[in-house]
PDB file of C-alpha atoms in Angstrom:
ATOM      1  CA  UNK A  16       0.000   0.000   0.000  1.00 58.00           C
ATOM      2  CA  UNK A  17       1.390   3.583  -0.516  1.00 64.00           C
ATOM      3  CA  UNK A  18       0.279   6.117   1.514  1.00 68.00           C
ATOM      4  CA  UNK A  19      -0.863   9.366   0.548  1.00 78.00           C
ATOM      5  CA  UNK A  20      -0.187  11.863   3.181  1.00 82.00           C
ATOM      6  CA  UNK A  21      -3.456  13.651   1.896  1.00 86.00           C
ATOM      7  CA  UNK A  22      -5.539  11.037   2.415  1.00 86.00           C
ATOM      8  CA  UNK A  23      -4.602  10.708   5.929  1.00 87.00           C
ATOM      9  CA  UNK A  24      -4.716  13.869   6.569  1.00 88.00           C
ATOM     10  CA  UNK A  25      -8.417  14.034   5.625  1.00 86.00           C
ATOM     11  CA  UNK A  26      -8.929  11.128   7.528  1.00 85.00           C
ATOM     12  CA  UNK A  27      -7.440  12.429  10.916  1.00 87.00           C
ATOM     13  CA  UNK A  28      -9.546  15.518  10.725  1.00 84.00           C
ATOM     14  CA  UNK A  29     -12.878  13.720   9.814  1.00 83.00           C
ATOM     15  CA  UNK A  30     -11.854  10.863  12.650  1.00 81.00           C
ATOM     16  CA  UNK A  31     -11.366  14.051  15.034  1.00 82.00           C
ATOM     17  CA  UNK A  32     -14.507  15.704  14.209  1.00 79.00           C
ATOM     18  CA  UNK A  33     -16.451  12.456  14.358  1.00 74.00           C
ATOM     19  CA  UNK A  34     -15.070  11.378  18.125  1.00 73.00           C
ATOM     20  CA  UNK A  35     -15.940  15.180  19.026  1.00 73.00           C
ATOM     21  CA  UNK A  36     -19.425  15.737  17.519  1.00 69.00           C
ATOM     22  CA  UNK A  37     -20.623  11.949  16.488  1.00 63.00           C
ATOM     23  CA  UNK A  38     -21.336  14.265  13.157  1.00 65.00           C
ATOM     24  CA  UNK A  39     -19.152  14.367   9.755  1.00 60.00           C
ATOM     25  CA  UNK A  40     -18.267  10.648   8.994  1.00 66.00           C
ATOM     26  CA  UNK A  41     -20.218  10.258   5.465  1.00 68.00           C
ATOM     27  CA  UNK A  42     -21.085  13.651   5.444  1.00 73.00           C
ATOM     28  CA  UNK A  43     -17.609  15.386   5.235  1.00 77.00           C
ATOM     29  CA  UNK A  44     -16.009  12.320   3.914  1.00 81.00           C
ATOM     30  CA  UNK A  45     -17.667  11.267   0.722  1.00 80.00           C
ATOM     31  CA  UNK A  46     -17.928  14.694  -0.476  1.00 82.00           C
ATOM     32  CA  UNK A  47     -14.250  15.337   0.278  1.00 83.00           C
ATOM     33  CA  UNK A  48     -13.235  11.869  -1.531  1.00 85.00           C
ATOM     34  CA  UNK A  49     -15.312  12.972  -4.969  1.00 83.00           C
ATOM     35  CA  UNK A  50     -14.723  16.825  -5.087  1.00 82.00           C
ATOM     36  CA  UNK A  51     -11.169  17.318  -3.780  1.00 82.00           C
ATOM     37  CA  UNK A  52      -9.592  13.245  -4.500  1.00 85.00           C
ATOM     38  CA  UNK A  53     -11.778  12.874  -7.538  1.00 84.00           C
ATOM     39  CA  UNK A  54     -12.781   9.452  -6.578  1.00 86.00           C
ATOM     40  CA  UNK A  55     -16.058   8.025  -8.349  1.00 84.00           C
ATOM     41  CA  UNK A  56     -19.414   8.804  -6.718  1.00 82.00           C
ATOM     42  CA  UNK A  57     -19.918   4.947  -5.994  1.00 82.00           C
ATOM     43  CA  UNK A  58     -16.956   4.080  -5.035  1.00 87.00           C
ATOM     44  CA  UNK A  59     -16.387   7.150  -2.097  1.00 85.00           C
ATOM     45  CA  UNK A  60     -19.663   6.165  -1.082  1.00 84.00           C
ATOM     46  CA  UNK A  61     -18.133   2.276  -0.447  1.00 87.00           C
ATOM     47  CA  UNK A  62     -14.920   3.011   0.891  1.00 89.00           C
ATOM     48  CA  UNK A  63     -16.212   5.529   3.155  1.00 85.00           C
ATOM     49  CA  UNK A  64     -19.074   3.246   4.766  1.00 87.00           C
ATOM     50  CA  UNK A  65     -15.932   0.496   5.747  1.00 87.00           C
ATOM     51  CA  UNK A  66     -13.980   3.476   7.199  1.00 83.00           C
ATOM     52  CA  UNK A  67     -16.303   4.753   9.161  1.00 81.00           C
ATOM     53  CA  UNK A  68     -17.317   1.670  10.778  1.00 85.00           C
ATOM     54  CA  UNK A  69     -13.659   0.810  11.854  1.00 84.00           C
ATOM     55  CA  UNK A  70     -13.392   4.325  12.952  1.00 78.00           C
ATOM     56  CA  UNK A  71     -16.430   4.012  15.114  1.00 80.00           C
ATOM     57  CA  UNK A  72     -15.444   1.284  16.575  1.00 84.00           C
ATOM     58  CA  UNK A  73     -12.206   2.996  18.645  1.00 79.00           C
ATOM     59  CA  UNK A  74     -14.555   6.083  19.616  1.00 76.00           C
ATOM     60  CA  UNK A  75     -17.440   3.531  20.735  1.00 82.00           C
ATOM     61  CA  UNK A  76     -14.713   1.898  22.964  1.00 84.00           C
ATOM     62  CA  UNK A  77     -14.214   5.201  24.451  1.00 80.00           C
ATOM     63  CA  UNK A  78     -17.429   6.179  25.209  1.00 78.00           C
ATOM     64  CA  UNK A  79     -18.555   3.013  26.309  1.00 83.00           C
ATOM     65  CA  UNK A  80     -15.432   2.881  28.934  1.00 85.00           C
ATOM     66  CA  UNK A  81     -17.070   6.153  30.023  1.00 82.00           C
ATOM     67  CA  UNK A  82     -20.420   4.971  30.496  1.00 86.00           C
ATOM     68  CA  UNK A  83     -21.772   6.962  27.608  1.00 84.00           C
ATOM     69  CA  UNK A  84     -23.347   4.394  25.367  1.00 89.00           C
ATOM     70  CA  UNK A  85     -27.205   3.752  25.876  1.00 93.00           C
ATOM     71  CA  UNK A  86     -27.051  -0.125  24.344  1.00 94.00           C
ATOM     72  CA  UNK A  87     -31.276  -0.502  24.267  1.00 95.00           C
ATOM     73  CA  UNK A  88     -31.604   2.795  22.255  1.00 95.00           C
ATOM     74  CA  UNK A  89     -28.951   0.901  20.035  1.00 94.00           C
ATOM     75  CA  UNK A  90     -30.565  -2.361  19.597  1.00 96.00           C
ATOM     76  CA  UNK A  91     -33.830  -0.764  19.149  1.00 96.00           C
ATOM     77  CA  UNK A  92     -32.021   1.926  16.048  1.00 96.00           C
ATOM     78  CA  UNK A  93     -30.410  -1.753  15.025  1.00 95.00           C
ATOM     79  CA  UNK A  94     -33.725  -3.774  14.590  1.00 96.00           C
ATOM     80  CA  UNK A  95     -34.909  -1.491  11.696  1.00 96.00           C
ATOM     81  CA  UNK A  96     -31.475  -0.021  10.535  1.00 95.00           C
ATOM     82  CA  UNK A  97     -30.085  -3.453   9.499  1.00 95.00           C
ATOM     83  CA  UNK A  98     -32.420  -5.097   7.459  1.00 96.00           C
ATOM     84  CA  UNK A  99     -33.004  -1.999   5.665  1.00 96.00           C
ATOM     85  CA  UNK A 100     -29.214  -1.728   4.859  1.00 94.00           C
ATOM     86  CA  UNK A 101     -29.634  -5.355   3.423  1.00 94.00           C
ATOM     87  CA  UNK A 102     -32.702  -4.705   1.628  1.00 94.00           C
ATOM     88  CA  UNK A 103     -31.340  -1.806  -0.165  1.00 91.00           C
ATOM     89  CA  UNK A 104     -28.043  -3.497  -1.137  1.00 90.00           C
ATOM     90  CA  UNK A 105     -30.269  -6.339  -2.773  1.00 90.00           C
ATOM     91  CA  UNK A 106     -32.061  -2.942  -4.648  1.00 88.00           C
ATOM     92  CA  UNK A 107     -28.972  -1.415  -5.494  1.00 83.00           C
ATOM     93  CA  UNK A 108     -27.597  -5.258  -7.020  1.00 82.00           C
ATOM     94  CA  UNK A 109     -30.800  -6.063  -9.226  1.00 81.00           C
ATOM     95  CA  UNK A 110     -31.213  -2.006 -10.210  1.00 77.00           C
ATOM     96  CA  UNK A 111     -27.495  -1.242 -11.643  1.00 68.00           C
ATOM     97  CA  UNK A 112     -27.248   1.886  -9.381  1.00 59.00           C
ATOM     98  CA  UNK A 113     -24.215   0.647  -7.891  1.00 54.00           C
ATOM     99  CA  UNK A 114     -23.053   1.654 -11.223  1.00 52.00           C
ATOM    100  CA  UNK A 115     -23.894   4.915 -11.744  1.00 50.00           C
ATOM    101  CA  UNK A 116     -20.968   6.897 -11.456  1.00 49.00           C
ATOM    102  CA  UNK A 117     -22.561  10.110 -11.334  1.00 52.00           C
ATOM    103  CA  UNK A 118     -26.101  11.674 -11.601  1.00 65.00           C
ATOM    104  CA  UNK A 119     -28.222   9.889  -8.848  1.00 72.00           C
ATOM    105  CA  UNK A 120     -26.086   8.977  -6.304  1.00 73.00           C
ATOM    106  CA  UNK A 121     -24.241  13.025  -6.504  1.00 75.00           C
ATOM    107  CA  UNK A 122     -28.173  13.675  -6.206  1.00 79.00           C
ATOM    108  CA  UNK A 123     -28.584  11.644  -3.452  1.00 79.00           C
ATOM    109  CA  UNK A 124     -25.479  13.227  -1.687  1.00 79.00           C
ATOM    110  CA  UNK A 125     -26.493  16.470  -1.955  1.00 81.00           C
ATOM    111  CA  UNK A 126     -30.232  16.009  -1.043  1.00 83.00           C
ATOM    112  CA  UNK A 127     -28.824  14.567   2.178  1.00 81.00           C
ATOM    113  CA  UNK A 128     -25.776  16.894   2.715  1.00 81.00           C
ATOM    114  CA  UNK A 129     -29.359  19.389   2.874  1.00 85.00           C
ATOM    115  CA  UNK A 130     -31.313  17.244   5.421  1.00 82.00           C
ATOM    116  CA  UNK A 131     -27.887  16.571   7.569  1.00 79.00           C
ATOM    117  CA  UNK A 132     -27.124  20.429   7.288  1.00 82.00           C
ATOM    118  CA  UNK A 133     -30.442  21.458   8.670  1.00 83.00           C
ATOM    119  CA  UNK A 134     -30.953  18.836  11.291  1.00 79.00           C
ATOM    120  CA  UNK A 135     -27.487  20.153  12.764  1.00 78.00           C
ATOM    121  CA  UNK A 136     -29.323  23.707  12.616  1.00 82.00           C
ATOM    122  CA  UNK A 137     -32.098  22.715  14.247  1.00 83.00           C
ATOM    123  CA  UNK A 138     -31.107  20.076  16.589  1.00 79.00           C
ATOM    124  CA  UNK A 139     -32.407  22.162  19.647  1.00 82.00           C
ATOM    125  CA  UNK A 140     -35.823  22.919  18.522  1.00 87.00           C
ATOM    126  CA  UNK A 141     -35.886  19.305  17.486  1.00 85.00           C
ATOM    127  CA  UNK A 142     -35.120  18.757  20.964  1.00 82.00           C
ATOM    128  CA  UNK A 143     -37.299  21.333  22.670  1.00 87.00           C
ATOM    129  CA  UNK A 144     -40.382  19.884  21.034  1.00 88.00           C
ATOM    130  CA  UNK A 145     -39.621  16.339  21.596  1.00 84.00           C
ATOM    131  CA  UNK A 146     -39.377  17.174  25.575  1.00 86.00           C
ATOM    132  CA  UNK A 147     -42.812  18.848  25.303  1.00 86.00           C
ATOM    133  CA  UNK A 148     -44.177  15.820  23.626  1.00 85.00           C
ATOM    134  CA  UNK A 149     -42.634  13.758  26.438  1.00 82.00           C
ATOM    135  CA  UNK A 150     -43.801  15.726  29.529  1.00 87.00           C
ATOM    136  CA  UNK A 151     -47.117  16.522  28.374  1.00 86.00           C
ATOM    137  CA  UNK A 152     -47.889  13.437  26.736  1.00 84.00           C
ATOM    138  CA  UNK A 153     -45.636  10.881  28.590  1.00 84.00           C
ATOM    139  CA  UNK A 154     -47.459   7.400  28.780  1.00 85.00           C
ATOM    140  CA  UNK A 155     -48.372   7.601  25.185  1.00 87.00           C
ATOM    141  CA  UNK A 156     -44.877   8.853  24.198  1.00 86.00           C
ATOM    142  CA  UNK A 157     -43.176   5.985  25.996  1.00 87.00           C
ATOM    143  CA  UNK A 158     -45.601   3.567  24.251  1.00 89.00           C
ATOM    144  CA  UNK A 159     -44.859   4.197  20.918  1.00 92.00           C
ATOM    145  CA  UNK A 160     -41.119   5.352  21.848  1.00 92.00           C
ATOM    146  CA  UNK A 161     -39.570   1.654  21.074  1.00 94.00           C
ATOM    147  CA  UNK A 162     -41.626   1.375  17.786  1.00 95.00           C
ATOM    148  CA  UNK A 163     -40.650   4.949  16.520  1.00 95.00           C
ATOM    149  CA  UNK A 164     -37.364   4.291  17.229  1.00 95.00           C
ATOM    150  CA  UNK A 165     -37.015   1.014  15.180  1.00 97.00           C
ATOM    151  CA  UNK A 166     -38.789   3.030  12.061  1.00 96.00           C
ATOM    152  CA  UNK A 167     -36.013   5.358  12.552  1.00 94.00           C
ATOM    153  CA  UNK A 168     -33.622   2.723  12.196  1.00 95.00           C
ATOM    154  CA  UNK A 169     -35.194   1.556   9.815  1.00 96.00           C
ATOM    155  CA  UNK A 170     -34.986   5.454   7.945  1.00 93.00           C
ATOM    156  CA  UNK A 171     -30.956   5.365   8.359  1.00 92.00           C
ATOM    157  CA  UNK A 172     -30.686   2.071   7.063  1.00 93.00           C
ATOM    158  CA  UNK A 173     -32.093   3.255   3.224  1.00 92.00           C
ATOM    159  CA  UNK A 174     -30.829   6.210   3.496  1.00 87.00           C
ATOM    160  CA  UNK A 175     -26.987   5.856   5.055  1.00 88.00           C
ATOM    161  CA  UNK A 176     -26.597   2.390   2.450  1.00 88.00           C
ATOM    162  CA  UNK A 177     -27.197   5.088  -0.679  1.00 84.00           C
ATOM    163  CA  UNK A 178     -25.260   7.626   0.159  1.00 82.00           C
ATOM    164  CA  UNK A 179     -23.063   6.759   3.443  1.00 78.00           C
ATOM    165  CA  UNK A 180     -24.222  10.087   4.780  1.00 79.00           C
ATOM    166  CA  UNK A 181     -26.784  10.393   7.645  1.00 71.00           C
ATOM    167  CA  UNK A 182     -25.871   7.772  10.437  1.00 71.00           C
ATOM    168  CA  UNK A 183     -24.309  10.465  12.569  1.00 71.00           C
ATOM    169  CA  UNK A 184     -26.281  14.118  12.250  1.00 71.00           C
ATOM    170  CA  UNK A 185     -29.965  12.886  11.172  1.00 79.00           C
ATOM    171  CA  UNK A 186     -29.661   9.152  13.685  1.00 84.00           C
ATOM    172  CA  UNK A 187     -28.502  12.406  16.480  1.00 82.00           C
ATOM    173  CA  UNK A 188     -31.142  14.398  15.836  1.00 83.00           C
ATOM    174  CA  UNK A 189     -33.594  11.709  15.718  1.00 88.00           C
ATOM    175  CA  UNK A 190     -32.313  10.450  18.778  1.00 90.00           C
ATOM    176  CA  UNK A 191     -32.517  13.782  20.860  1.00 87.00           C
ATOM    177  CA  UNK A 192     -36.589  13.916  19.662  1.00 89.00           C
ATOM    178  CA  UNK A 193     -37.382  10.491  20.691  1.00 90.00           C
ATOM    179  CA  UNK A 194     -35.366  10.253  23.915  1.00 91.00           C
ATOM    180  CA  UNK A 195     -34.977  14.089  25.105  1.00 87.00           C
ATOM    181  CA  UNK A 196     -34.613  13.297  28.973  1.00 85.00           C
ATOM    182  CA  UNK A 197     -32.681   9.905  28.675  1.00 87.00           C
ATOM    183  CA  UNK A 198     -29.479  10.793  26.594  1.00 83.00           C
ATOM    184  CA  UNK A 199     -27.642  14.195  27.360  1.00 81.00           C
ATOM    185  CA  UNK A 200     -24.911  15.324  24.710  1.00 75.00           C
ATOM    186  CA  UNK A 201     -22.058  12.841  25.502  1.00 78.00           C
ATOM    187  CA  UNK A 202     -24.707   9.535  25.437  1.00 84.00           C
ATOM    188  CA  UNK A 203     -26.161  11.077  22.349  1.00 82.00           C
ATOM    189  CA  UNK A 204     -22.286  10.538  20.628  1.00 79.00           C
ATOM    190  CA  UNK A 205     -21.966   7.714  21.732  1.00 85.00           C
ATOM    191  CA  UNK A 206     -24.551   5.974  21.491  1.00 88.00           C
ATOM    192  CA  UNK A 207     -24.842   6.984  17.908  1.00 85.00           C
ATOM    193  CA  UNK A 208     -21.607   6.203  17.390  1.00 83.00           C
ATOM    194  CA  UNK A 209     -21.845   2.691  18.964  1.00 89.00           C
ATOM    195  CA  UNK A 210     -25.548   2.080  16.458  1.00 90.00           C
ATOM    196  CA  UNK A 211     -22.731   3.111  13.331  1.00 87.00           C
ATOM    197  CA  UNK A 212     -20.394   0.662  13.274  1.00 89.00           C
ATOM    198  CA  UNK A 213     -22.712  -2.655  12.633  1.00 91.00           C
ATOM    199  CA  UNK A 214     -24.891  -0.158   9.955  1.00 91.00           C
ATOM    200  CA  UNK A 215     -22.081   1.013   8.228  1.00 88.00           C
ATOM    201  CA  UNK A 216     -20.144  -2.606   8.583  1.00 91.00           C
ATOM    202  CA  UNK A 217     -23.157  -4.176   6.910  1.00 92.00           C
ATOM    203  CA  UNK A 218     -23.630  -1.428   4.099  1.00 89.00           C
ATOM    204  CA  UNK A 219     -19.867  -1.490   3.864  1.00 89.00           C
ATOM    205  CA  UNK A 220     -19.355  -5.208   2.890  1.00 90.00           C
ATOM    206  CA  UNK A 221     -22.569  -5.157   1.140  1.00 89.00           C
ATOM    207  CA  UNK A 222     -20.735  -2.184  -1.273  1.00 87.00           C
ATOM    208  CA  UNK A 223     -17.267  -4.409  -1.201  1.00 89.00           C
ATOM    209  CA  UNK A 224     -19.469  -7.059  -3.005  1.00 88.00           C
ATOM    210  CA  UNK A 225     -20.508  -4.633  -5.135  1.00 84.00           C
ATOM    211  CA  UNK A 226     -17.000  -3.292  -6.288  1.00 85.00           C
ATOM    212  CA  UNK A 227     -17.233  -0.337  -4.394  1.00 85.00           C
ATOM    213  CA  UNK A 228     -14.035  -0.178  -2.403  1.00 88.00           C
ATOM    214  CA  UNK A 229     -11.396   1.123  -3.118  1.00 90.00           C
ATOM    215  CA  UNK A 230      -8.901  -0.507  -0.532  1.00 90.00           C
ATOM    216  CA  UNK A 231      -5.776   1.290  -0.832  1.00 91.00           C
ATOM    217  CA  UNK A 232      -7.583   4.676  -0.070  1.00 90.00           C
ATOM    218  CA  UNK A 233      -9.195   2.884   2.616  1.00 89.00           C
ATOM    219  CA  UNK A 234      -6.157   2.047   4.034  1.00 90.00           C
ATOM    220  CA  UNK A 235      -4.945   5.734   4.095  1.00 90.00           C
ATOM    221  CA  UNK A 236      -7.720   6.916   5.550  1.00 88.00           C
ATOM    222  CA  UNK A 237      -7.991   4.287   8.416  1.00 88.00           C
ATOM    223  CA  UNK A 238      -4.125   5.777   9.406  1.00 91.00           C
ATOM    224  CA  UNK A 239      -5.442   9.146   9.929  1.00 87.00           C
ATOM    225  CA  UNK A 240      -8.629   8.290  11.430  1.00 84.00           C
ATOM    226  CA  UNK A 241      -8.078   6.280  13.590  1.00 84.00           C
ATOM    227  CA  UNK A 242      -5.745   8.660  16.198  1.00 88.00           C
ATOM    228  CA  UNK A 243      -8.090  11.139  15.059  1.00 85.00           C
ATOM    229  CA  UNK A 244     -10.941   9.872  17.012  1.00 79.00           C
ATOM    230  CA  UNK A 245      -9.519   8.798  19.810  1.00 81.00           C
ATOM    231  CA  UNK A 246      -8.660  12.258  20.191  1.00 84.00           C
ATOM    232  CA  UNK A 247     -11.866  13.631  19.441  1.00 79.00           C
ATOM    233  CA  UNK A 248     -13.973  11.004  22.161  1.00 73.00           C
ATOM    234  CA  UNK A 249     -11.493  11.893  24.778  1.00 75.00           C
ATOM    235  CA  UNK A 250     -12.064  15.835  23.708  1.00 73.00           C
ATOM    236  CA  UNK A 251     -15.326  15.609  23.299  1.00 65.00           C
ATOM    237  CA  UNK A 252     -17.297  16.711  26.936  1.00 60.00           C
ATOM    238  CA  UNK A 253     -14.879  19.762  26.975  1.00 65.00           C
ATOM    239  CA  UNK A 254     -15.131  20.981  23.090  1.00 60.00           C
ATOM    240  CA  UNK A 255     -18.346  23.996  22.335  1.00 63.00           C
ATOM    241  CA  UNK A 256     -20.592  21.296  20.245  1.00 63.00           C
ATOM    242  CA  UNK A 257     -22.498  24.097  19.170  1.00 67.00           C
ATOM    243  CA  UNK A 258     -20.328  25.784  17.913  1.00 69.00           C
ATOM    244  CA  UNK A 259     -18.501  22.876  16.116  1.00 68.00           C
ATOM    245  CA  UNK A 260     -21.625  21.896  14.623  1.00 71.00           C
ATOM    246  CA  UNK A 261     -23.174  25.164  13.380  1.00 72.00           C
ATOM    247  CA  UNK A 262     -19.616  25.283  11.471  1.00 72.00           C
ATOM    248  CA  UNK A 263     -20.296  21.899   9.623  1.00 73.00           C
ATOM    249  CA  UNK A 264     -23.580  22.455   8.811  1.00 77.00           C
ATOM    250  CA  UNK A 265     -22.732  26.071   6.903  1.00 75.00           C
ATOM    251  CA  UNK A 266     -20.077  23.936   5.458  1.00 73.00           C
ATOM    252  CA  UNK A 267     -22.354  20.913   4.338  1.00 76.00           C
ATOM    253  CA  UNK A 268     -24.843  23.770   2.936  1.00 82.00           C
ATOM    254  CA  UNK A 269     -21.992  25.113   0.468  1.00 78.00           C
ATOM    255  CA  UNK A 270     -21.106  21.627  -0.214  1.00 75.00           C
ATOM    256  CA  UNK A 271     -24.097  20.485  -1.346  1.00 78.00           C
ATOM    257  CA  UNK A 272     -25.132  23.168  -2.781  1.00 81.00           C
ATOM    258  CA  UNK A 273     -21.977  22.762  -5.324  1.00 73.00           C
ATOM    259  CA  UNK A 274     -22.558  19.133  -6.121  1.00 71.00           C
ATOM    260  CA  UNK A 275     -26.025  19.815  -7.138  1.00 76.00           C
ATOM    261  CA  UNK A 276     -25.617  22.277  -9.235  1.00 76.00           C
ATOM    262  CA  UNK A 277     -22.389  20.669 -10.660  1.00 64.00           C
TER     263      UNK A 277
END
């Protein structure tokens, strides 16, 4: 393998942000990987869905050492996010849009960089009304909370296997309507982190079946990420999340706003 100092370097900073803010995996990365490495729509989206999940899986070890991973919430995210990773993989297979090396799937991206952007901007509203919802409703809410919850999963599974964007910002801001009481910032990271791994592992392989890695950049990215989000889940109940995440979503905005128009 040769490394490519860029490469790593784009990994460290993603791995950082993602251990800080549970946000940016797919949604800095594939972006990053087409517009500034040139690599083909499909294959960014492949390579980045096996990187993130090895990347996850040293922040989850952090945040579970620290007590910040809520494991129901990610069984419950699992039970829907799974099968809908498989059944979209057996889509994209019979379909051809594995394939498509443009058009759709920079569509797809950019639609998503949107709803990612926005659900960073809104988070706290997001949040506000799910705790009214909660208090003023709560028997009801906490009756339907397991079944919403697996719909949601089921949401990030579709969406995350297109595009490998969404399993951090929209599964966080999901999270913080449907349990706004039960997980505070740093169980919010984590435990969306720690739902990640097996989702992007699954969608990941699925896409290496497909001939949608490219291994080599994997490998260069997995050298910078890895350090880099260590150092973000050890960083990240001191670091201004608001701040941090306002930032990314102006950035996603511009992104997005260039790949659809491209």
């Amino acid at each position: 393998m040769v490394l490519e100092w860029s490469n790593a370097l784009a990994g460290l900073v993603v791995g950082i942000i993602v251990g800080v803010t549970g946000v940016g995996g797919g949604a800095l990365m594939t972006p990053i990987l087409v517009m500034m490495f040139g690599v083909a729509p499909h294959t960014a989206v492949g390579t980045d869905l096996l990187y993130a999940s090895i990347t996850k899986v040293f922040g989850t070890a952090v945040h579970h050492n620290h007590g910040t991973v809520d494991w129901q919430v990610v069984r419950r995210l699992a039970l829907g996010s799974l099968p809908a990773a498989a059944l979209t993989l057996l889509w994209m297979s019979y379909s051809g849009t594995h394939r498509v090396k443009g058009g759709f799937i920079i569509d797809a991206v950019g639609v998503m960089l949107i709803l990612t952007a926005f659900g960073i901007l809104f988070k706290n509203q997001i949040q506000g009304l799910g705790k009214h919802v909660r208090i003023s409703n709560s028997d009801s809410f906490k009756h339907v909370q397991p079944v919403m919850t697996v719909v949601a999963g089921i949401v990030l599974g579709v969406l995350v296997t297109l595009t490998s964007i969404g399993a951090g910002a929209l599964g966080t801001v999901m999270l913080v309507y449907l349990y706004p009481l039960r997980l505070n910032s740093s169980k919010l990271v984590g435990t969306d982190l720690a739902h990640a791994i097996p989702l992007a592992m699954i969608a990941g392989l699925g896409h290496l079946t497909l001939g949608n890695v490219d291994y080599t950049l994997l490998g260069n990215l997995l050298i910078g990420s890895i350090p880099g989000v260590l150092i973000g889940s050890v960083i990240s109940t001191r670091a201004p999340l608001g701040l941090i995440r306002n930032a990314i979503a102006v950035v996603l905005i511009a992104v997005a706003v260039k790949m659809l128009m491209s």
